[in-house]
CSV table of C-alpha atoms in Angstrom, one decimal:
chain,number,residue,atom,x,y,z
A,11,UNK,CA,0.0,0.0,0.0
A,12,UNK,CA,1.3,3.4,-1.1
A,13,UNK,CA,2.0,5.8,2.1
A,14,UNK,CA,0.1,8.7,2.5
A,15,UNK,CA,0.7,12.6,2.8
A,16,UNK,CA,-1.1,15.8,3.4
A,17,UNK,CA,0.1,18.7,2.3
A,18,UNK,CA,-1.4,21.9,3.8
A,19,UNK,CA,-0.8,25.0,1.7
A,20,UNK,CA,0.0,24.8,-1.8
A,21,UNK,CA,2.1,28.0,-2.8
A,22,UNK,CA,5.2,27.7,-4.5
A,23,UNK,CA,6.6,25.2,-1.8
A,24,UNK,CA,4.1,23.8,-1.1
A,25,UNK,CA,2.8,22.5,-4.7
A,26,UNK,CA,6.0,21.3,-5.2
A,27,UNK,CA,6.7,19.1,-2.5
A,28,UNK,CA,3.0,17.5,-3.1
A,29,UNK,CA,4.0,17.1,-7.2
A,30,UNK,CA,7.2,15.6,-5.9
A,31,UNK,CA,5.6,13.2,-3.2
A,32,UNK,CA,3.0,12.2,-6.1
A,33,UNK,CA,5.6,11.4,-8.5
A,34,UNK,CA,7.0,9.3,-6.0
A,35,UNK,CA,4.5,7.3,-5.7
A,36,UNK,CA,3.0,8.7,-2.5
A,37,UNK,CA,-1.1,9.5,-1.9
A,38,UNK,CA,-1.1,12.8,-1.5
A,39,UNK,CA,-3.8,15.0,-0.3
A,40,UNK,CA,-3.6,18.5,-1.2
A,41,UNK,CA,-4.8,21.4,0.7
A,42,UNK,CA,-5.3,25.0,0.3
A,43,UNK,CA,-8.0,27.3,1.1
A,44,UNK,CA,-7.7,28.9,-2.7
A,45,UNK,CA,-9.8,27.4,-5.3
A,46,UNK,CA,-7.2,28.3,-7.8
A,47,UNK,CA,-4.2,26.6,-6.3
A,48,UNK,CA,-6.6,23.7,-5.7
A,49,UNK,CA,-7.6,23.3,-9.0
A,50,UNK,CA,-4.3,24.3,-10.6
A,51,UNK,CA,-2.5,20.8,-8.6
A,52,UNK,CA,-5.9,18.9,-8.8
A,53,UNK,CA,-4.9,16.9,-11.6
A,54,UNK,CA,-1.1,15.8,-10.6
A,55,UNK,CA,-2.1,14.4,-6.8
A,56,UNK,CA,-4.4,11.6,-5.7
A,57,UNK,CA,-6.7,14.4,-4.3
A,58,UNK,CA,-7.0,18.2,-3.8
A,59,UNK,CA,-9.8,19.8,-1.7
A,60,UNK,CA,-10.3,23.5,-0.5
A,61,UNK,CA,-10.5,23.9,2.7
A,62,UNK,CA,-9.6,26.2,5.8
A,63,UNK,CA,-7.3,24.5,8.1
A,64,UNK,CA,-7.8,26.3,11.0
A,65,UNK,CA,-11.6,24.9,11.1
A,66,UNK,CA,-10.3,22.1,13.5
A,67,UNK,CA,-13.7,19.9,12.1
A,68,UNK,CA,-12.9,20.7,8.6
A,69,UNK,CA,-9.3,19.3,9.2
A,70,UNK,CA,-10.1,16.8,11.0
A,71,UNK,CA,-12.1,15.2,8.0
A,72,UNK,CA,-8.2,14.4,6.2
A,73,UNK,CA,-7.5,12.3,8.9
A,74,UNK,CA,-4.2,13.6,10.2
A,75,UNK,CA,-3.5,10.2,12.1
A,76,UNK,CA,-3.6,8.4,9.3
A,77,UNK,CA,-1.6,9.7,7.2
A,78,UNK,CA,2.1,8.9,7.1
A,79,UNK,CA,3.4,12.2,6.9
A,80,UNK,CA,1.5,15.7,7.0
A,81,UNK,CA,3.6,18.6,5.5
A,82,UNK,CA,2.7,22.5,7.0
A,83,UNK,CA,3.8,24.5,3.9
A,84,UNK,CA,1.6,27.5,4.8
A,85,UNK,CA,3.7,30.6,3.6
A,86,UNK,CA,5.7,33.1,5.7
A,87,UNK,CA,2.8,35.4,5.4
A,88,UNK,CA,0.3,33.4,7.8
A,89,UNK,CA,2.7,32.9,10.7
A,90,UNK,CA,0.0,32.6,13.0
A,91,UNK,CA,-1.9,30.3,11.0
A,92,UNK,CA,1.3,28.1,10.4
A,93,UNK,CA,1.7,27.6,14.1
A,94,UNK,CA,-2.3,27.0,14.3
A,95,UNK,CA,-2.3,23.9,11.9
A,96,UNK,CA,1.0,22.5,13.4
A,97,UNK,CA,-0.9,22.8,16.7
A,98,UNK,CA,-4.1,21.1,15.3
A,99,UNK,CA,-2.5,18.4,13.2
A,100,UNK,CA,-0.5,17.5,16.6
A,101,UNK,CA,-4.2,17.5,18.5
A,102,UNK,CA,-5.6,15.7,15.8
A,103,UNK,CA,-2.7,12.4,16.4
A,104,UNK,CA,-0.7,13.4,13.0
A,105,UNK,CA,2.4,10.9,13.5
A,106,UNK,CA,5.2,12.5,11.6
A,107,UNK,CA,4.6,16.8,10.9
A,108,UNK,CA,7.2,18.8,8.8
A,109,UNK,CA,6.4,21.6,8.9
A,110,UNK,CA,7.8,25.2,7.0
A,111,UNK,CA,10.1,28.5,9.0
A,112,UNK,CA,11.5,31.3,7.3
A,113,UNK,CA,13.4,32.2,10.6
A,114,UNK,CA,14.8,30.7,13.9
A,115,UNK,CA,11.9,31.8,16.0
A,116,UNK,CA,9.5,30.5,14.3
A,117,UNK,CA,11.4,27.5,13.8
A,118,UNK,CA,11.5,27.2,17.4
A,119,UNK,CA,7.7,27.9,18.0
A,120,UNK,CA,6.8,25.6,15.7
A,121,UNK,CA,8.6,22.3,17.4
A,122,UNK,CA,7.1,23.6,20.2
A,123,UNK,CA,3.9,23.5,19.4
A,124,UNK,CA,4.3,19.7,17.9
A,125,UNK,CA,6.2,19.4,14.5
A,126,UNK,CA,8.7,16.7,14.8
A,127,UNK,CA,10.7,18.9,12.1
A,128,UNK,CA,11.1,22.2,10.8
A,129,UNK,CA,12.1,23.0,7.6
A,130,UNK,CA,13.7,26.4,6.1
A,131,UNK,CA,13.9,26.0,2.1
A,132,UNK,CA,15.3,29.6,1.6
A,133,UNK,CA,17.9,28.8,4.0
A,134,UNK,CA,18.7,25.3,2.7
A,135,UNK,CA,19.0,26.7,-1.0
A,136,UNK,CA,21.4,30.0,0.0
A,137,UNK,CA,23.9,27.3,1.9
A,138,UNK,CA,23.5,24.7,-0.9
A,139,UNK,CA,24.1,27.5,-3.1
A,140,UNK,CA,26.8,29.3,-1.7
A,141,UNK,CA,29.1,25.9,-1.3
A,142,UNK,CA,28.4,25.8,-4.9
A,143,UNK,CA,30.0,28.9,-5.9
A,144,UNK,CA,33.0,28.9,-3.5
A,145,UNK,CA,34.0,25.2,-4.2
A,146,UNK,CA,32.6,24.8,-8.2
A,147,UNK,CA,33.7,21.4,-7.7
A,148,UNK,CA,30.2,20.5,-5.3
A,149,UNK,CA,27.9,20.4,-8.0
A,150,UNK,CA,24.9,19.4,-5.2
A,151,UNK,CA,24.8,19.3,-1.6
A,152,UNK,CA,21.5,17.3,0.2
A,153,UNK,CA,21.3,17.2,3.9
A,154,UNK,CA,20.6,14.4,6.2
A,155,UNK,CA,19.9,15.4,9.3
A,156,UNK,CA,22.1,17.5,11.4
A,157,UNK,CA,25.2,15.9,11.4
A,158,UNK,CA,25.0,13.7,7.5
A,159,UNK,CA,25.6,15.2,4.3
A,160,UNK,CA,25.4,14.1,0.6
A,161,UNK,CA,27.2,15.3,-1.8
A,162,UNK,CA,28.4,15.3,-5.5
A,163,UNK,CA,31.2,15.7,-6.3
A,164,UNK,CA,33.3,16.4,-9.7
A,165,UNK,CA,36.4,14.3,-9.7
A,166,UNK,CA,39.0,16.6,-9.3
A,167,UNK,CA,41.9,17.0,-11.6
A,168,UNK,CA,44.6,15.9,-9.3
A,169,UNK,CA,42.5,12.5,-8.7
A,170,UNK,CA,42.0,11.5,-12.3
A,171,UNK,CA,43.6,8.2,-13.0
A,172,UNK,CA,43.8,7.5,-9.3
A,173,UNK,CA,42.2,4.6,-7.7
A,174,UNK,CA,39.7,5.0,-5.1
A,175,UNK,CA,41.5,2.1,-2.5
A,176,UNK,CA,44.8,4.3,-3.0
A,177,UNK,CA,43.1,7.4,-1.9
A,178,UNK,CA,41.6,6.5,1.7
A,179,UNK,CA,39.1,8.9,1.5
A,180,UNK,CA,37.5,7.3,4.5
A,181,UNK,CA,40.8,8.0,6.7
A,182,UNK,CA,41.8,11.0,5.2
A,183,UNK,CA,38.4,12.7,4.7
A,184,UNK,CA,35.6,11.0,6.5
A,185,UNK,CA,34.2,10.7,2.8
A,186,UNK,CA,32.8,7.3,1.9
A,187,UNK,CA,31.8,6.9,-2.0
A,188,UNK,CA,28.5,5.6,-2.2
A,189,UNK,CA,28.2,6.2,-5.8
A,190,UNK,CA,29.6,7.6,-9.7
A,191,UNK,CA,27.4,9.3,-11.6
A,192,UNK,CA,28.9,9.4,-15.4
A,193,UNK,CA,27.6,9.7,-18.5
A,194,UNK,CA,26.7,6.9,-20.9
A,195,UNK,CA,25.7,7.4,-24.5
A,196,UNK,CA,24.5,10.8,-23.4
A,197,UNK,CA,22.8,9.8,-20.1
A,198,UNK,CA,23.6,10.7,-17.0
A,199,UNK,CA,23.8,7.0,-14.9
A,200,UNK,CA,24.4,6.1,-11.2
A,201,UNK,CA,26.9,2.8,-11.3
A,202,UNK,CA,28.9,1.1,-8.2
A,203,UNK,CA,32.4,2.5,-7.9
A,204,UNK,CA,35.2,0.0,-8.3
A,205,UNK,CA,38.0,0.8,-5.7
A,206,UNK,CA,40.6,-0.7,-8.3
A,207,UNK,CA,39.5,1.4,-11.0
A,208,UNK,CA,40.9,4.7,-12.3
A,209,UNK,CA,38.9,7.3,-11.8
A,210,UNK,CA,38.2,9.2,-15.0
A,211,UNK,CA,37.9,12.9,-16.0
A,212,UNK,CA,34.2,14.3,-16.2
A,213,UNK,CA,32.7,11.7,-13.5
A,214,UNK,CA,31.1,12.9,-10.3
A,215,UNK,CA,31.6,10.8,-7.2
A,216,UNK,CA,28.4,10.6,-4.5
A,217,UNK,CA,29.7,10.7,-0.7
A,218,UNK,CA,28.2,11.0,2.5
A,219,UNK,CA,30.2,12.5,5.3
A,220,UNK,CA,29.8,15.2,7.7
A,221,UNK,CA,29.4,18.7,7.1
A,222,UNK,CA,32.3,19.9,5.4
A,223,UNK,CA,34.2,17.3,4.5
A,224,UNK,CA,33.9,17.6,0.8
A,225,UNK,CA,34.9,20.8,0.9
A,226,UNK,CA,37.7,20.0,2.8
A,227,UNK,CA,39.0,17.5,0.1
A,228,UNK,CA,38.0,20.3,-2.6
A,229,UNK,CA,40.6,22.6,-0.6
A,230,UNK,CA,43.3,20.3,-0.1
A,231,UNK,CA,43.3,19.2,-4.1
């Protein structure tokens, strides 16, 4: 059985995390109280319906507790009614709650009043963004957690034709490879990297380590 979302609010965030769940293969319920954004998402979700979330009945009628994961997306704008769902979907037995911050307080407010996680996607995109620009070599950067990072990175020069088992990445870095993304007849493909084998100009090696560390390599190379 697919798992199921809700996802309350459906502005720019908000209708794209519910697209994204959907193509994953989620059930999502989306909710706004605008008729356009409902009917604008209404065809590439499970379900859409316009609704106020702050009508605790009205909410209640998406079953919350059943839903694998409900997703508070309501915009910087409606603080107050941000923290009011949170609240509600916390009442209402909602089992896992991300919900949306543009800044530390509410952030801090918001776990508080019941989320189990807060998210800040301007933040998120600025530090992904910035680590971009000062190492070019970090093409993406994808959190996990506090203390877990994934990232790709673009073989550097200096480690072309170098073997993976000679480097010790895991030693010298804290970097461990999960992955080399290269391109085959003009698609991009994942494949499992072979410690023995050279690594070749143009590929992009997947790591996970902590915060960091891939720009530490980056430096040092």
């Amino acid at each position: 059985m697919a798992k199921q979302a809700l996802v309350i609010g459906l502005g720019q965030f908000g209708n794209t995390v519910a697209r994204a769940l959907a193509r994953r293969g989620l059930e999502v319920l989306a909710v706004d109280s605008r008729p356009d954004l409902v009917q604008a998402i209404s065809g590439s979700v499970g379900e859409a319906v316009c609704l106020n979330a702050l009508d605790e009945a009205a909410l209640a009628r998406t079953a919350p507790a059943e839903r694998d994961l409900c997703i508070c997306a309501i915009g910087e704008q409606y603080r107050e009614n941000a923290i009011i769902v949170t609240a509600l979907l916390r009442q209402q037995g909602a089992p896992r709650i991300i919900a949306r911050a543009g800044d530390d307080l509410l952030e801090r407010i918001l776990l508080l009043v019941g989320a189990h996680e807060v998210v800040n996607p301007e933040r998120a995109f600025g530090e992904r963004l910035a680590t971009r620009l000062i190492h070019e070599g970090i093409l993406e950067e994808i959190p996990l957690g506090q203390d877990l990072v994934i990232s790709e990175l673009l073989v550097p020069p200096a480690l072309v034709g170098r073997k993976l088992i000679e480097l010790e990445l895991p030693r010298r870095f804290g970097l461990t490879v999960l992955g080399l993304r290269r391109k085959v007849e003009e698609r991009s493909t994942v494949v499992t990297p072979d410690p023995r084998a050279p690594l070749l100009e143009g590929e992009i090696l997947i790591v996970v380590a902590r915060p960091g560390a891939a720009q530490k390599l980056a430096e040092r190379l």
